[in-house]
Amino acid sequence: MVSAHVTTRALGGHDFASPIDDRWFEDYRPGETFEYGWLGVTEDEIVEYATRYDPQRIHTDPAWAEDGPFGGLIASGWQSAGLMMRLYCDHYVSAVASLGSPGVDELRWSSPLRPDDPVRLRVTVAEARVSRSKPDRGLVHTEVALLTEDDRCPLRLRAMNLLLVRPPR
């Protein structure tokens, strides 16, 4: 089991050239793909989260879930989104240039996340353009996938982030 309070890392030897605390709009190049991991949730963490935020029996009642539609307990999709955001913020979104997000598109939960299933984040910069009305920033579109060890995809979305351009030196 990989706990949410362990240090995660870049996977596959490929990462941004600039560290997260010196990463600006210009560092997000369309076509680049990065992977970061690993995180996971225990059965107790799934039940605790769901009891508070998503109280459906497929998330809160292991005995019922065993005979339920997924053949066992699964994490809430929103809990999967939380794992994705942890990895996204720790490794992908700039710590100095991020101005937030106007939203996400195409959110899908296509495969259940089960207890003790380690997940990694795969991000691909899909598009990056400087704002026409505010040239001190740009909009980055990112294809985001949360993947298990066997490449199942508990969460997929297209994120948008506003990022400051690199200030003159």
PDB file of C-alpha atoms in Angstrom:
ATOM      1  CA  MET A   1       0.000   0.000   0.000  1.00  0.00           C
ATOM      2  CA  VAL A   2       1.261   3.440  -0.883  1.00  0.00           C
ATOM      3  CA  SER A   3      -0.005   6.004   1.594  1.00  0.00           C
ATOM      4  CA  ALA A   4      -1.002   9.565   0.721  1.00  0.00           C
ATOM      5  CA  HIS A   5       1.667  10.914   3.094  1.00  0.00           C
ATOM      6  CA  VAL A   6       4.719   9.469   1.336  1.00  0.00           C
ATOM      7  CA  THR A   7       6.993  11.456  -0.924  1.00  0.00           C
ATOM      8  CA  THR A   8       6.000  11.080  -4.562  1.00  0.00           C
ATOM      9  CA  ARG A   9       8.359  11.491  -7.488  1.00  0.00           C
ATOM     10  CA  ALA A  10       8.756  11.866 -11.239  1.00  0.00           C
ATOM     11  CA  LEU A  11       8.600   8.509 -12.981  1.00  0.00           C
ATOM     12  CA  GLY A  12      10.383   7.376 -16.106  1.00  0.00           C
ATOM     13  CA  GLY A  13      13.304   9.789 -15.857  1.00  0.00           C
ATOM     14  CA  HIS A  14      11.534  12.622 -17.735  1.00  0.00           C
ATOM     15  CA  ASP A  15      10.517  15.811 -15.957  1.00  0.00           C
ATOM     16  CA  PHE A  16      10.401  19.544 -16.560  1.00  0.00           C
ATOM     17  CA  ALA A  17      13.799  21.197 -17.015  1.00  0.00           C
ATOM     18  CA  SER A  18      12.788  23.835 -14.455  1.00  0.00           C
ATOM     19  CA  PRO A  19      11.801  23.018 -10.867  1.00  0.00           C
ATOM     20  CA  ILE A  20       8.242  23.626  -9.724  1.00  0.00           C
ATOM     21  CA  ASP A  21       9.288  26.771  -7.805  1.00  0.00           C
ATOM     22  CA  ASP A  22      10.776  28.329 -10.964  1.00  0.00           C
ATOM     23  CA  ARG A  23       8.287  27.065 -13.570  1.00  0.00           C
ATOM     24  CA  TRP A  24       6.411  29.546 -15.751  1.00  0.00           C
ATOM     25  CA  PHE A  25       3.963  29.480 -18.641  1.00  0.00           C
ATOM     26  CA  GLU A  26       6.800  29.084 -21.184  1.00  0.00           C
ATOM     27  CA  ASP A  27       7.895  25.822 -19.557  1.00  0.00           C
ATOM     28  CA  TYR A  28       4.648  24.075 -20.565  1.00  0.00           C
ATOM     29  CA  ARG A  29       5.361  22.833 -24.103  1.00  0.00           C
ATOM     30  CA  PRO A  30       2.553  21.191 -26.096  1.00  0.00           C
ATOM     31  CA  GLY A  31       3.139  17.504 -26.686  1.00  0.00           C
ATOM     32  CA  GLU A  32       5.267  16.888 -23.604  1.00  0.00           C
ATOM     33  CA  THR A  33       4.142  14.077 -21.301  1.00  0.00           C
ATOM     34  CA  PHE A  34       5.178  13.521 -17.687  1.00  0.00           C
ATOM     35  CA  GLU A  35       4.336  10.869 -15.082  1.00  0.00           C
ATOM     36  CA  TYR A  36       4.393  11.157 -11.298  1.00  0.00           C
ATOM     37  CA  GLY A  37       3.542   8.710  -8.537  1.00  0.00           C
ATOM     38  CA  TRP A  38       2.653   6.817  -6.430  1.00  0.00           C
ATOM     39  CA  LEU A  39      -0.347   7.326  -4.125  1.00  0.00           C
ATOM     40  CA  GLY A  40      -3.186   5.135  -2.921  1.00  0.00           C
ATOM     41  CA  VAL A  41      -5.936   4.755  -0.359  1.00  0.00           C
ATOM     42  CA  THR A  42      -6.732   2.053   2.172  1.00  0.00           C
ATOM     43  CA  GLU A  43     -10.143   0.547   2.779  1.00  0.00           C
ATOM     44  CA  ASP A  44     -10.447   2.593   5.978  1.00  0.00           C
ATOM     45  CA  GLU A  45      -9.570   5.821   4.117  1.00  0.00           C
ATOM     46  CA  ILE A  46     -12.179   5.049   1.435  1.00  0.00           C
ATOM     47  CA  VAL A  47     -14.904   4.423   4.017  1.00  0.00           C
ATOM     48  CA  GLU A  48     -13.940   7.476   6.077  1.00  0.00           C
ATOM     49  CA  TYR A  49     -13.962   9.809   3.053  1.00  0.00           C
ATOM     50  CA  ALA A  50     -17.201   8.414   1.645  1.00  0.00           C
ATOM     51  CA  THR A  51     -18.991   8.474   5.002  1.00  0.00           C
ATOM     52  CA  ARG A  52     -18.315  12.180   5.143  1.00  0.00           C
ATOM     53  CA  TYR A  53     -18.602  13.255   1.480  1.00  0.00           C
ATOM     54  CA  ASP A  54     -20.090  10.552  -0.783  1.00  0.00           C
ATOM     55  CA  PRO A  55     -22.223   8.218   1.354  1.00  0.00           C
ATOM     56  CA  GLN A  56     -23.097   5.571  -1.205  1.00  0.00           C
ATOM     57  CA  ARG A  57     -22.870   1.940  -0.068  1.00  0.00           C
ATOM     58  CA  ILE A  58     -20.392   1.052  -2.821  1.00  0.00           C
ATOM     59  CA  HIS A  59     -17.990   3.353  -0.908  1.00  0.00           C
ATOM     60  CA  THR A  60     -19.079   2.962   2.738  1.00  0.00           C
ATOM     61  CA  ASP A  61     -20.141  -0.650   3.279  1.00  0.00           C
ATOM     62  CA  PRO A  62     -17.499  -3.291   2.395  1.00  0.00           C
ATOM     63  CA  ALA A  63     -19.869  -6.206   3.073  1.00  0.00           C
ATOM     64  CA  TRP A  64     -22.632  -4.800   0.861  1.00  0.00           C
ATOM     65  CA  ALA A  65     -20.112  -3.736  -1.806  1.00  0.00           C
ATOM     66  CA  GLU A  66     -18.797  -7.311  -2.058  1.00  0.00           C
ATOM     67  CA  ASP A  67     -22.076  -8.327  -3.736  1.00  0.00           C
ATOM     68  CA  GLY A  68     -22.594  -4.907  -5.345  1.00  0.00           C
ATOM     69  CA  PRO A  69     -22.091  -3.819  -8.945  1.00  0.00           C
ATOM     70  CA  PHE A  70     -18.281  -3.579  -8.685  1.00  0.00           C
ATOM     71  CA  GLY A  71     -17.637  -6.792  -6.742  1.00  0.00           C
ATOM     72  CA  GLY A  72     -16.065  -4.957  -3.826  1.00  0.00           C
ATOM     73  CA  LEU A  73     -15.503  -1.606  -2.196  1.00  0.00           C
ATOM     74  CA  ILE A  74     -14.405   1.247  -4.474  1.00  0.00           C
ATOM     75  CA  ALA A  75     -13.231   4.790  -3.796  1.00  0.00           C
ATOM     76  CA  SER A  76     -15.468   7.727  -4.585  1.00  0.00           C
ATOM     77  CA  GLY A  77     -14.605   9.374  -7.866  1.00  0.00           C
ATOM     78  CA  TRP A  78     -14.172  12.588  -5.900  1.00  0.00           C
ATOM     79  CA  GLN A  79     -11.596  10.887  -3.690  1.00  0.00           C
ATOM     80  CA  SER A  80      -9.773   9.802  -6.853  1.00  0.00           C
ATOM     81  CA  ALA A  81      -9.888  13.450  -7.948  1.00  0.00           C
ATOM     82  CA  GLY A  82      -8.266  14.385  -4.630  1.00  0.00           C
ATOM     83  CA  LEU A  83      -5.390  11.953  -5.266  1.00  0.00           C
ATOM     84  CA  MET A  84      -5.011  13.404  -8.758  1.00  0.00           C
ATOM     85  CA  MET A  85      -4.872  16.953  -7.366  1.00  0.00           C
ATOM     86  CA  ARG A  86      -2.237  15.999  -4.800  1.00  0.00           C
ATOM     87  CA  LEU A  87       0.073  14.679  -7.525  1.00  0.00           C
ATOM     88  CA  TYR A  88      -0.868  17.525  -9.911  1.00  0.00           C
ATOM     89  CA  CYS A  89      -0.025  20.225  -7.344  1.00  0.00           C
ATOM     90  CA  ASP A  90       3.086  18.505  -5.989  1.00  0.00           C
ATOM     91  CA  HIS A  91       4.664  17.984  -9.415  1.00  0.00           C
ATOM     92  CA  TYR A  92       2.949  19.692 -12.345  1.00  0.00           C
ATOM     93  CA  VAL A  93       1.362  23.055 -11.550  1.00  0.00           C
ATOM     94  CA  SER A  94       3.846  25.842 -10.937  1.00  0.00           C
ATOM     95  CA  ALA A  95       4.256  26.915  -7.315  1.00  0.00           C
ATOM     96  CA  VAL A  96       5.083  30.489  -8.422  1.00  0.00           C
ATOM     97  CA  ALA A  97       3.077  31.151 -11.590  1.00  0.00           C
ATOM     98  CA  SER A  98      -0.279  29.429 -11.053  1.00  0.00           C
ATOM     99  CA  LEU A  99      -3.287  31.749 -11.080  1.00  0.00           C
ATOM    100  CA  GLY A 100      -5.858  29.006 -10.634  1.00  0.00           C
ATOM    101  CA  SER A 101      -8.100  27.252 -13.088  1.00  0.00           C
ATOM    102  CA  PRO A 102     -11.260  28.276 -14.931  1.00  0.00           C
ATOM    103  CA  GLY A 103     -12.339  24.618 -14.816  1.00  0.00           C
ATOM    104  CA  VAL A 104     -11.982  21.124 -16.208  1.00  0.00           C
ATOM    105  CA  ASP A 105     -13.667  19.415 -19.130  1.00  0.00           C
ATOM    106  CA  GLU A 106     -14.462  15.812 -19.991  1.00  0.00           C
ATOM    107  CA  LEU A 107     -14.207  14.407 -16.453  1.00  0.00           C
ATOM    108  CA  ARG A 108     -14.596  10.618 -16.596  1.00  0.00           C
ATOM    109  CA  TRP A 109     -14.381   7.828 -14.030  1.00  0.00           C
ATOM    110  CA  SER A 110     -13.976   4.837 -16.325  1.00  0.00           C
ATOM    111  CA  SER A 111     -12.514   2.269 -13.935  1.00  0.00           C
ATOM    112  CA  PRO A 112     -13.006   1.853 -10.185  1.00  0.00           C
ATOM    113  CA  LEU A 113     -10.222   2.659  -7.742  1.00  0.00           C
ATOM    114  CA  ARG A 114      -9.942  -0.126  -5.190  1.00  0.00           C
ATOM    115  CA  PRO A 115      -8.336  -0.186  -1.753  1.00  0.00           C
ATOM    116  CA  ASP A 116      -4.535  -0.427  -1.851  1.00  0.00           C
ATOM    117  CA  ASP A 117      -4.425   0.253  -5.613  1.00  0.00           C
ATOM    118  CA  PRO A 118      -1.362   2.464  -6.190  1.00  0.00           C
ATOM    119  CA  VAL A 119      -1.954   5.213  -8.761  1.00  0.00           C
ATOM    120  CA  ARG A 120       0.267   7.486 -10.798  1.00  0.00           C
ATOM    121  CA  LEU A 121      -0.478  10.678 -12.688  1.00  0.00           C
ATOM    122  CA  ARG A 122       0.131  11.074 -16.421  1.00  0.00           C
ATOM    123  CA  VAL A 123      -0.111  14.629 -17.773  1.00  0.00           C
ATOM    124  CA  THR A 124       0.265  15.752 -21.374  1.00  0.00           C
ATOM    125  CA  VAL A 125       0.444  19.421 -22.297  1.00  0.00           C
ATOM    126  CA  ALA A 126      -2.229  19.625 -25.013  1.00  0.00           C
ATOM    127  CA  GLU A 127      -2.208  23.362 -25.735  1.00  0.00           C
ATOM    128  CA  ALA A 128      -0.572  26.517 -24.412  1.00  0.00           C
ATOM    129  CA  ARG A 129      -1.363  30.044 -25.549  1.00  0.00           C
ATOM    130  CA  VAL A 130      -0.662  33.504 -24.220  1.00  0.00           C
ATOM    131  CA  SER A 131      -3.754  35.523 -23.341  1.00  0.00           C
ATOM    132  CA  ARG A 132      -4.636  38.183 -25.911  1.00  0.00           C
ATOM    133  CA  SER A 133      -6.237  40.457 -23.310  1.00  0.00           C
ATOM    134  CA  LYS A 134      -3.681  39.878 -20.511  1.00  0.00           C
ATOM    135  CA  PRO A 135      -0.263  39.132 -22.047  1.00  0.00           C
ATOM    136  CA  ASP A 136       1.333  38.606 -18.610  1.00  0.00           C
ATOM    137  CA  ARG A 137      -0.296  35.159 -18.495  1.00  0.00           C
ATOM    138  CA  GLY A 138      -1.215  32.175 -20.570  1.00  0.00           C
ATOM    139  CA  LEU A 139      -3.732  29.347 -20.612  1.00  0.00           C
ATOM    140  CA  VAL A 140      -2.463  25.759 -20.552  1.00  0.00           C
ATOM    141  CA  HIS A 141      -4.748  22.837 -21.451  1.00  0.00           C
ATOM    142  CA  THR A 142      -3.582  19.507 -20.041  1.00  0.00           C
ATOM    143  CA  GLU A 143      -4.773  15.952 -20.667  1.00  0.00           C
ATOM    144  CA  VAL A 144      -4.762  14.312 -17.229  1.00  0.00           C
ATOM    145  CA  ALA A 145      -5.035  10.607 -16.402  1.00  0.00           C
ATOM    146  CA  LEU A 146      -4.821   8.827 -13.067  1.00  0.00           C
ATOM    147  CA  LEU A 147      -3.552   5.303 -13.786  1.00  0.00           C
ATOM    148  CA  THR A 148      -3.170   2.119 -11.764  1.00  0.00           C
ATOM    149  CA  GLU A 149      -0.173  -0.226 -11.932  1.00  0.00           C
ATOM    150  CA  ASP A 150      -1.981  -2.270 -14.588  1.00  0.00           C
ATOM    151  CA  ASP A 151      -2.939   0.870 -16.577  1.00  0.00           C
ATOM    152  CA  ARG A 152      -6.593   0.999 -15.624  1.00  0.00           C
ATOM    153  CA  CYS A 153      -7.801   4.614 -15.598  1.00  0.00           C
ATOM    154  CA  PRO A 154      -9.896   5.578 -12.537  1.00  0.00           C
ATOM    155  CA  LEU A 155      -9.964   9.240 -13.619  1.00  0.00           C
ATOM    156  CA  ARG A 156      -9.433  11.209 -16.811  1.00  0.00           C
ATOM    157  CA  LEU A 157     -10.032  14.895 -17.499  1.00  0.00           C
ATOM    158  CA  ARG A 158      -8.870  17.905 -19.480  1.00  0.00           C
ATOM    159  CA  ALA A 159      -7.623  20.638 -17.161  1.00  0.00           C
ATOM    160  CA  MET A 160      -7.167  24.335 -17.835  1.00  0.00           C
ATOM    161  CA  ASN A 161      -4.662  26.402 -15.851  1.00  0.00           C
ATOM    162  CA  LEU A 162      -3.812  30.089 -15.934  1.00  0.00           C
ATOM    163  CA  LEU A 163      -0.081  30.691 -15.518  1.00  0.00           C
ATOM    164  CA  LEU A 164       2.051  33.805 -15.405  1.00  0.00           C
ATOM    165  CA  VAL A 165       4.678  34.242 -18.092  1.00  0.00           C
ATOM    166  CA  ARG A 166       8.299  34.344 -16.958  1.00  0.00           C
ATOM    167  CA  PRO A 167       9.092  37.822 -15.614  1.00  0.00           C
ATOM    168  CA  PRO A 168      11.931  39.747 -17.237  1.00  0.00           C
ATOM    169  CA  ARG A 169      15.252  39.241 -15.460  1.00  0.00           C
TER     170      ARG A 169
END
